[in-house]
CSV table of C-alpha atoms in Angstrom, one decimal:
chain,number,residue,atom,x,y,z
A,126,MET,CA,30.4,54.0,35.2
A,127,LEU,CA,31.0,55.3,38.7
A,128,VAL,CA,28.6,57.7,40.3
A,129,ASP,CA,30.2,61.0,41.2
A,130,SER,CA,30.2,61.9,44.9
A,131,VAL,CA,28.1,65.0,45.6
A,132,PRO,CA,27.4,67.0,48.8
A,133,GLU,CA,24.3,65.9,50.7
A,134,GLN,CA,22.8,69.4,50.5
A,135,ARG,CA,23.1,72.1,47.9
A,136,ALA,CA,21.7,75.5,47.8
A,137,GLU,CA,18.5,75.7,45.8
A,138,PRO,CA,19.0,77.6,42.6
A,139,ALA,CA,17.1,80.9,42.3
A,140,PRO,CA,14.0,80.8,40.1
A,141,ALA,CA,14.7,81.7,36.5
A,142,PRO,CA,13.7,85.2,35.5
A,143,PRO,CA,10.8,85.7,33.1
A,144,ALA,CA,13.2,86.6,30.3
A,145,ARG,CA,15.0,83.3,30.6
A,146,ARG,CA,11.8,81.3,30.8
A,147,ALA,CA,10.7,83.0,27.6
A,148,VAL,CA,14.0,82.1,25.9
A,149,ARG,CA,13.5,78.5,27.0
A,150,ALA,CA,10.0,78.4,25.7
A,151,VAL,CA,11.1,79.8,22.4
A,152,GLY,CA,13.9,77.4,22.2
A,153,LEU,CA,11.6,74.5,22.8
A,154,LEU,CA,9.3,75.7,20.0
A,155,VAL,CA,12.4,76.0,17.7
A,156,SER,CA,13.4,72.4,18.7
A,157,VAL,CA,9.9,71.2,17.7
A,158,GLY,CA,10.4,72.9,14.3
A,159,VAL,CA,13.7,71.2,13.9
A,160,LEU,CA,12.2,67.9,14.7
A,161,ALA,CA,9.5,68.4,12.1
A,162,VAL,CA,12.1,69.1,9.5
A,163,VAL,CA,14.1,66.0,10.4
A,164,ALA,CA,10.9,63.9,10.4
A,165,VAL,CA,10.1,65.1,6.9
A,166,ALA,CA,13.6,64.4,5.8
A,167,SER,CA,13.3,60.9,7.2
A,168,ILE,CA,10.3,60.3,5.0
A,169,ALA,CA,11.7,62.0,1.9
A,170,VAL,CA,15.3,60.7,2.0
A,171,GLY,CA,16.3,57.0,1.9
A,172,ALA,CA,18.4,54.4,0.4
A,173,LYS,CA,16.1,54.4,-2.6
A,174,GLU,CA,16.1,57.8,-4.3
A,175,LEU,CA,12.7,59.3,-4.9
A,176,SER,CA,11.8,62.7,-6.3
A,177,VAL,CA,9.6,65.1,-4.4
A,178,ALA,CA,6.7,64.3,-6.6
A,179,GLN,CA,7.1,60.6,-6.0
A,180,VAL,CA,7.2,61.1,-2.2
A,181,TRP,CA,4.1,63.3,-2.4
A,182,HIS,CA,2.3,60.7,-4.5
A,183,GLY,CA,3.4,58.0,-2.1
A,184,LEU,CA,2.1,59.8,1.0
A,185,PHE,CA,-1.3,60.8,-0.4
A,186,ALA,CA,-2.0,57.9,-2.7
A,187,SER,CA,-0.7,55.0,-0.7
A,188,SER,CA,-0.9,52.3,-3.3
A,189,GLY,CA,1.6,50.9,-5.7
A,190,THR,CA,5.4,51.1,-5.5
A,191,TYR,CA,5.8,54.6,-4.1
A,192,GLY,CA,3.1,54.1,-1.5
A,193,ASP,CA,4.7,50.9,-0.3
A,194,VAL,CA,8.2,52.5,0.0
A,195,VAL,CA,7.1,55.8,1.6
A,196,VAL,CA,4.1,54.9,3.7
A,197,ASP,CA,4.7,51.3,4.7
A,198,GLU,CA,8.5,51.6,5.3
A,199,ARG,CA,9.7,55.2,5.8
A,200,LEU,CA,6.7,56.5,7.6
A,201,ALA,CA,6.7,53.5,10.0
A,202,ARG,CA,10.4,53.9,10.8
A,203,THR,CA,10.0,57.6,11.2
A,204,LEU,CA,7.2,57.2,13.7
A,205,LEU,CA,9.2,54.5,15.6
A,206,GLY,CA,12.2,56.8,15.6
A,207,LEU,CA,10.1,59.6,17.1
A,208,LEU,CA,8.8,57.4,19.8
A,209,ALA,CA,12.0,55.5,20.6
A,210,GLY,CA,14.1,58.7,20.5
A,211,ALA,CA,11.8,60.5,22.9
A,212,ALA,CA,11.8,57.4,25.2
A,213,LEU,CA,15.6,57.1,25.3
A,214,GLY,CA,16.0,60.9,25.9
A,215,LEU,CA,13.5,60.8,28.8
A,216,ALA,CA,15.0,57.7,30.3
A,217,GLY,CA,18.5,59.2,30.2
A,218,ALA,CA,17.3,62.4,31.8
A,219,VAL,CA,15.5,60.5,34.6
A,220,LEU,CA,18.5,58.2,35.2
A,221,GLN,CA,20.9,61.2,35.3
A,222,ALA,CA,18.8,62.8,38.0
A,223,LEU,CA,18.2,59.6,39.9
A,224,THR,CA,21.9,58.7,40.1
A,225,ARG,CA,23.0,62.3,40.3
A,226,ASN,CA,25.5,61.6,37.5
A,227,PRO,CA,25.2,63.8,34.4
A,228,LEU,CA,27.1,61.2,32.4
A,229,ALA,CA,24.7,58.3,33.2
A,230,ASP,CA,22.7,56.6,30.4
A,231,PRO,CA,19.9,54.1,30.1
A,232,GLY,CA,22.5,51.2,29.9
A,233,LEU,CA,23.8,52.1,33.4
A,234,LEU,CA,21.2,50.0,35.2
A,235,GLY,CA,21.5,47.0,32.9
A,236,ILE,CA,18.2,47.5,31.0
A,237,ASN,CA,19.8,47.1,27.6
A,238,ALA,CA,21.7,44.1,28.7
A,239,GLY,CA,18.5,42.5,30.1
A,240,ALA,CA,16.6,43.1,26.9
A,241,SER,CA,19.4,41.7,24.7
A,242,ALA,CA,19.8,38.6,26.9
A,243,ALA,CA,16.1,37.9,26.8
A,244,VAL,CA,16.1,38.1,23.0
A,245,VAL,CA,19.1,35.7,22.8
A,246,THR,CA,17.2,33.3,25.1
A,247,ALA,CA,14.1,33.5,23.0
A,248,ILE,CA,15.9,32.8,19.7
A,249,THR,CA,18.1,30.0,21.1
A,250,PHE,CA,15.8,28.1,23.4
A,251,PHE,CA,12.2,29.0,22.3
A,252,GLY,CA,12.7,29.3,18.6
A,253,VAL,CA,11.3,32.8,18.3
A,254,THR,CA,12.1,34.3,14.9
A,255,SER,CA,9.7,37.2,14.4
A,256,LEU,CA,10.2,40.8,15.5
A,257,SER,CA,6.8,40.7,17.2
A,258,GLY,CA,8.1,37.9,19.4
A,259,TYR,CA,11.4,39.7,20.2
A,260,VAL,CA,9.4,42.7,21.5
A,261,TRP,CA,7.8,40.9,24.3
A,262,PHE,CA,10.9,39.0,25.4
A,263,ALA,CA,13.0,42.1,25.2
A,264,PHE,CA,10.6,44.1,27.3
A,265,LEU,CA,10.2,41.3,29.9
A,266,GLY,CA,14.0,41.0,30.1
A,267,ALA,CA,14.4,44.8,30.6
A,268,ALA,CA,11.7,44.8,33.3
A,269,ALA,CA,13.2,41.8,35.1
A,270,VAL,CA,16.7,43.4,35.2
A,271,GLY,CA,15.2,46.7,36.4
A,272,ALA,CA,13.5,45.0,39.3
A,273,LEU,CA,16.6,43.0,40.1
A,274,VAL,CA,18.8,46.1,40.2
A,275,TRP,CA,16.2,47.8,42.4
A,276,PHE,CA,16.3,44.8,44.8
A,277,LEU,CA,20.1,44.6,44.8
A,278,GLY,CA,20.4,48.3,45.2
A,279,GLY,CA,18.6,48.1,48.6
A,280,SER,CA,14.9,48.3,47.5
A,281,ARG,CA,13.4,50.8,50.0
A,282,GLY,CA,16.9,51.9,51.0
A,283,ALA,CA,18.2,52.2,47.4
A,284,THR,CA,20.6,55.1,46.8
A,285,PRO,CA,22.5,56.3,43.7
A,286,VAL,CA,25.7,54.8,45.1
A,287,ARG,CA,24.0,51.4,45.3
A,288,LEU,CA,22.0,51.4,42.1
A,289,ALA,CA,24.8,52.1,39.7
A,290,PRO,CA,27.2,49.4,40.8
A,291,ALA,CA,24.4,46.8,40.9
A,292,GLY,CA,23.4,47.7,37.3
A,293,THR,CA,27.0,47.6,36.1
A,294,ALA,CA,27.6,44.2,37.6
A,295,ILE,CA,24.4,42.7,36.2
A,296,SER,CA,25.2,44.2,32.7
A,297,ALA,CA,28.7,42.5,32.7
A,298,ALA,CA,27.2,39.2,33.7
A,299,LEU,CA,24.4,39.3,31.1
A,300,TYR,CA,26.7,40.4,28.3
A,301,GLY,CA,29.0,37.5,29.1
A,302,TYR,CA,26.0,35.2,28.9
A,303,LEU,CA,24.9,36.8,25.6
A,304,GLN,CA,28.4,36.4,24.0
A,305,ALA,CA,28.7,32.8,25.2
A,306,VAL,CA,25.3,31.8,23.7
A,307,MET,CA,26.0,33.5,20.4
A,308,ILE,CA,29.5,32.0,20.0
A,309,THR,CA,28.2,28.5,20.7
A,310,ASN,CA,25.0,28.8,18.6
A,311,GLY,CA,25.5,29.9,15.0
A,312,ALA,CA,21.8,30.3,14.3
A,313,ALA,CA,21.4,32.7,17.3
A,314,LEU,CA,24.5,34.6,16.1
A,315,ALA,CA,23.1,35.1,12.6
A,316,LYS,CA,19.7,36.3,13.9
A,317,MET,CA,21.0,38.4,16.7
A,318,ARG,CA,23.8,40.3,15.0
A,319,PHE,CA,21.3,42.6,13.2
A,320,TRP,CA,19.1,43.2,16.2
A,321,THR,CA,22.0,44.0,18.6
A,322,VAL,CA,23.3,46.8,16.4
A,323,GLY,CA,20.2,48.8,16.8
A,324,SER,CA,18.0,49.6,13.8
A,325,LEU,CA,14.8,51.3,12.7
A,326,SER,CA,14.6,49.4,9.4
A,327,SER,CA,12.3,46.7,10.7
A,328,ALA,CA,9.7,49.1,11.9
A,329,THR,CA,6.1,48.1,11.2
A,330,ASP,CA,2.7,49.2,12.3
A,331,THR,CA,2.4,46.2,14.5
A,332,THR,CA,5.6,46.9,16.3
A,333,ILE,CA,4.5,50.5,17.0
A,334,GLN,CA,1.2,49.4,18.3
A,335,GLN,CA,2.8,46.9,20.6
A,336,VAL,CA,5.2,49.4,22.3
A,337,LEU,CA,3.1,52.5,22.1
A,338,PRO,CA,1.1,52.0,25.4
A,339,PHE,CA,4.3,51.4,27.3
A,340,LEU,CA,6.1,54.4,25.8
A,341,VAL,CA,3.1,56.7,26.5
A,342,ALA,CA,2.8,55.4,30.1
A,343,GLY,CA,6.5,55.8,30.7
A,344,ALA,CA,6.6,59.3,29.3
A,345,VAL,CA,3.7,60.5,31.4
A,346,LEU,CA,5.3,59.0,34.5
A,347,ALA,CA,8.7,60.6,33.7
A,348,LEU,CA,7.3,64.0,33.1
A,349,ALA,CA,5.3,63.8,36.4
A,350,LEU,CA,8.5,63.1,38.3
A,351,ALA,CA,10.1,66.4,37.3
A,352,ARG,CA,9.3,68.2,40.6
A,353,PRO,CA,10.3,65.4,43.1
A,354,LEU,CA,13.5,64.7,41.1
A,355,ASN,CA,14.3,68.4,41.2
A,356,ALA,CA,14.0,68.3,45.0
A,357,MET,CA,16.2,65.2,45.2
A,358,GLU,CA,18.9,66.9,43.1
A,359,MET,CA,19.5,69.2,46.2
A,360,GLY,CA,20.3,66.3,48.4
A,361,ASP,CA,18.2,63.8,50.5
A,362,ASP,CA,17.9,66.0,53.6
A,363,THR,CA,16.8,69.0,51.6
A,364,ALA,CA,14.4,66.9,49.6
A,365,ARG,CA,12.8,65.5,52.8
A,366,SER,CA,12.4,69.0,54.2
A,367,LEU,CA,10.6,70.0,50.9
A,368,GLY,CA,8.2,67.1,51.4
A,369,ALA,CA,9.6,64.7,48.7
A,370,HIS,CA,9.1,61.0,49.3
A,371,LEU,CA,12.6,59.7,48.4
A,372,ASN,CA,11.9,55.9,48.2
A,373,ARG,CA,8.7,56.4,46.2
A,374,THR,CA,10.4,58.8,43.8
A,375,ARG,CA,13.4,56.5,43.3
A,376,ALA,CA,11.1,53.5,42.7
A,377,LEU,CA,8.9,55.4,40.2
A,378,SER,CA,12.0,56.7,38.5
A,379,MET,CA,13.3,53.2,38.1
A,380,LEU,CA,10.0,52.1,36.8
A,381,ALA,CA,9.7,55.0,34.3
A,382,ALA,CA,13.3,54.4,33.0
A,383,THR,CA,12.8,50.7,32.7
A,384,VAL,CA,9.5,51.0,30.8
A,385,LEU,CA,10.8,53.7,28.4
A,386,CYS,CA,14.2,52.1,27.7
A,387,GLY,CA,12.8,48.6,27.7
A,388,ALA,CA,10.1,49.3,25.2
A,389,ALA,CA,12.5,51.3,22.9
A,390,THR,CA,15.1,48.6,23.1
A,391,ALA,CA,12.5,45.9,22.4
A,392,ALA,CA,11.4,47.6,19.2
A,393,CYS,CA,14.8,48.9,17.9
A,394,GLY,CA,17.5,46.9,19.6
A,395,PRO,CA,20.0,48.6,22.0
A,396,ILE,CA,20.9,52.1,20.7
A,397,VAL,CA,23.6,53.8,22.6
A,398,PHE,CA,24.6,57.4,23.4
A,399,VAL,CA,21.2,59.0,22.6
A,400,GLY,CA,20.1,58.9,26.3
A,401,LEU,CA,23.5,60.0,27.4
A,402,MET,CA,24.3,62.9,25.0
A,403,VAL,CA,21.0,64.7,24.6
A,404,PRO,CA,20.0,65.2,28.3
A,405,HIS,CA,23.6,66.2,29.1
A,406,VAL,CA,23.7,68.8,26.3
A,407,VAL,CA,20.3,70.1,27.1
A,408,ARG,CA,21.2,70.7,30.7
A,409,SER,CA,24.0,73.0,29.5
A,410,PHE,CA,21.4,75.6,28.3
A,411,THR,CA,18.3,74.9,30.3
A,412,GLY,CA,20.0,74.6,33.7
A,413,PRO,CA,19.3,71.8,36.2
A,414,ASP,CA,15.4,72.2,36.2
A,415,LEU,CA,13.9,68.9,35.0
A,416,ARG,CA,10.7,70.6,34.1
A,417,TRP,CA,12.6,71.9,31.1
A,418,ILE,CA,15.2,69.2,30.7
A,419,LEU,CA,12.6,66.5,30.1
A,420,PRO,CA,10.6,68.2,27.4
A,421,TYR,CA,13.7,69.3,25.6
A,422,ALA,CA,15.2,65.7,25.8
A,423,ALA,CA,11.9,64.3,24.5
A,424,VAL,CA,12.1,66.6,21.4
A,425,LEU,CA,15.8,66.7,20.6
A,426,SER,CA,16.5,63.0,21.2
A,427,PRO,CA,14.4,62.0,18.2
A,428,VAL,CA,16.2,64.7,16.2
A,429,LEU,CA,19.5,62.8,16.9
A,430,LEU,CA,18.0,59.4,16.3
A,431,LEU,CA,16.2,60.2,13.0
A,432,GLY,CA,19.1,62.4,11.8
A,433,SER,CA,21.5,59.5,12.3
A,434,ASP,CA,19.1,57.1,10.6
A,435,VAL,CA,18.9,59.5,7.5
A,436,ILE,CA,22.7,59.7,7.4
A,437,GLY,CA,22.9,55.9,7.6
A,438,ARG,CA,20.6,55.5,4.6
A,439,VAL,CA,22.5,58.0,2.5
A,440,VAL,CA,26.1,57.2,3.1
A,441,ALA,CA,26.0,53.6,1.8
A,442,ARG,CA,23.4,53.7,-1.0
A,443,PRO,CA,21.8,51.5,-2.2
A,444,SER,CA,22.4,49.7,1.1
A,445,GLU,CA,22.4,51.4,4.5
A,446,VAL,CA,24.3,51.6,7.8
A,447,GLN,CA,22.2,50.8,10.8
A,448,VAL,CA,21.3,53.8,13.1
A,449,GLY,CA,23.0,52.2,16.1
A,450,ILE,CA,26.3,52.4,14.3
A,451,ILE,CA,25.9,56.0,13.4
A,452,THR,CA,24.9,57.1,16.9
A,453,ALA,CA,27.9,55.2,18.2
A,454,LEU,CA,30.2,57.0,15.7
A,455,ILE,CA,28.7,60.4,16.7
A,456,GLY,CA,28.5,59.6,20.4
A,457,GLY,CA,32.0,58.3,21.0
A,458,PRO,CA,33.8,61.6,20.2
A,459,VAL,CA,31.0,63.6,21.9
A,460,PHE,CA,31.3,61.5,25.0
A,461,ILE,CA,35.0,62.0,25.2
A,462,PHE,CA,34.5,65.7,24.8
A,463,LEU,CA,31.9,65.8,27.6
A,464,VAL,CA,34.1,63.8,30.0
A,465,ARG,CA,37.1,66.0,29.3
A,466,ARG,CA,35.1,69.2,29.7
A,467,ARG,CA,33.6,67.9,33.0
A,468,ARG,CA,37.1,67.0,34.3
A,469,THR,CA,38.5,70.4,33.3
A,470,ALA,CA,35.6,72.1,35.1
A,471,GLN,CA,36.4,70.2,38.3
A,472,LEU,CA,40.1,71.2,38.4
């Protein structure tokens, strides 16, 4: 995906009036309420039909059949969906600001490809078969590719124009490697085809504990970058005049996106469109201020991810459709709409 050319300097937007800030705050509270409703639905609704009484019994008397289904399975996947969704939304918002491309997503810098290639390598050459093993290989692969993209993009002299092509080239090479290994190794193909679709169904307490520190650290770093990224949105010269440290901000943004997307991909597999759609849609009603975009993206991205997961569990009962497929089916038409609207606005 090519980065749109933008003027080096842009006029700083006027501060939002108090009324608009109040509307944004109320909207964020409503979004939290929507997320709570979707989270409850994720626990209550699944491929196995349970009554309200059975769900209630399973939550508060976590022993026996209902406790196993609700607490051990649905609650774990709901918690992982909350964490992974927030991580993908924050990573997408940071990358869109970093590359100055509102249609950028966490896959733009090759992070998903790095995680996938690392898992294929772990399965094929190291005999790793457990999800707990996948997590660490996937995270290390994502981190390695993030560092490589930063180096190829110019390191201290990295710019949006350099970072995006470097990520695209590395993604193409890694996906070629991934396909070659899976085609020539039937065992790797059988094990990888489930993980590469993107799913919350394998969520466990252990998986959540493994990725939680990375997700929390990445989220804190991303939220702390809101002000310097706001300055960089106005162009490099203006950002320097406002006291922003461009190289440090870009490096920390790369680090935050890599940690967030790498940990989410490690736990769930590569899930597409969440980090693209939600920050882009959020920007349409919050404006360009990342101090609002980031919190909204952290709340609404899990709404999309958990909502898609619930749909996937319902449409194919007693089986289920993986969440990565549902987000792709939703995201494809939405992405086409966003691209067409953006092109129309530029004419």
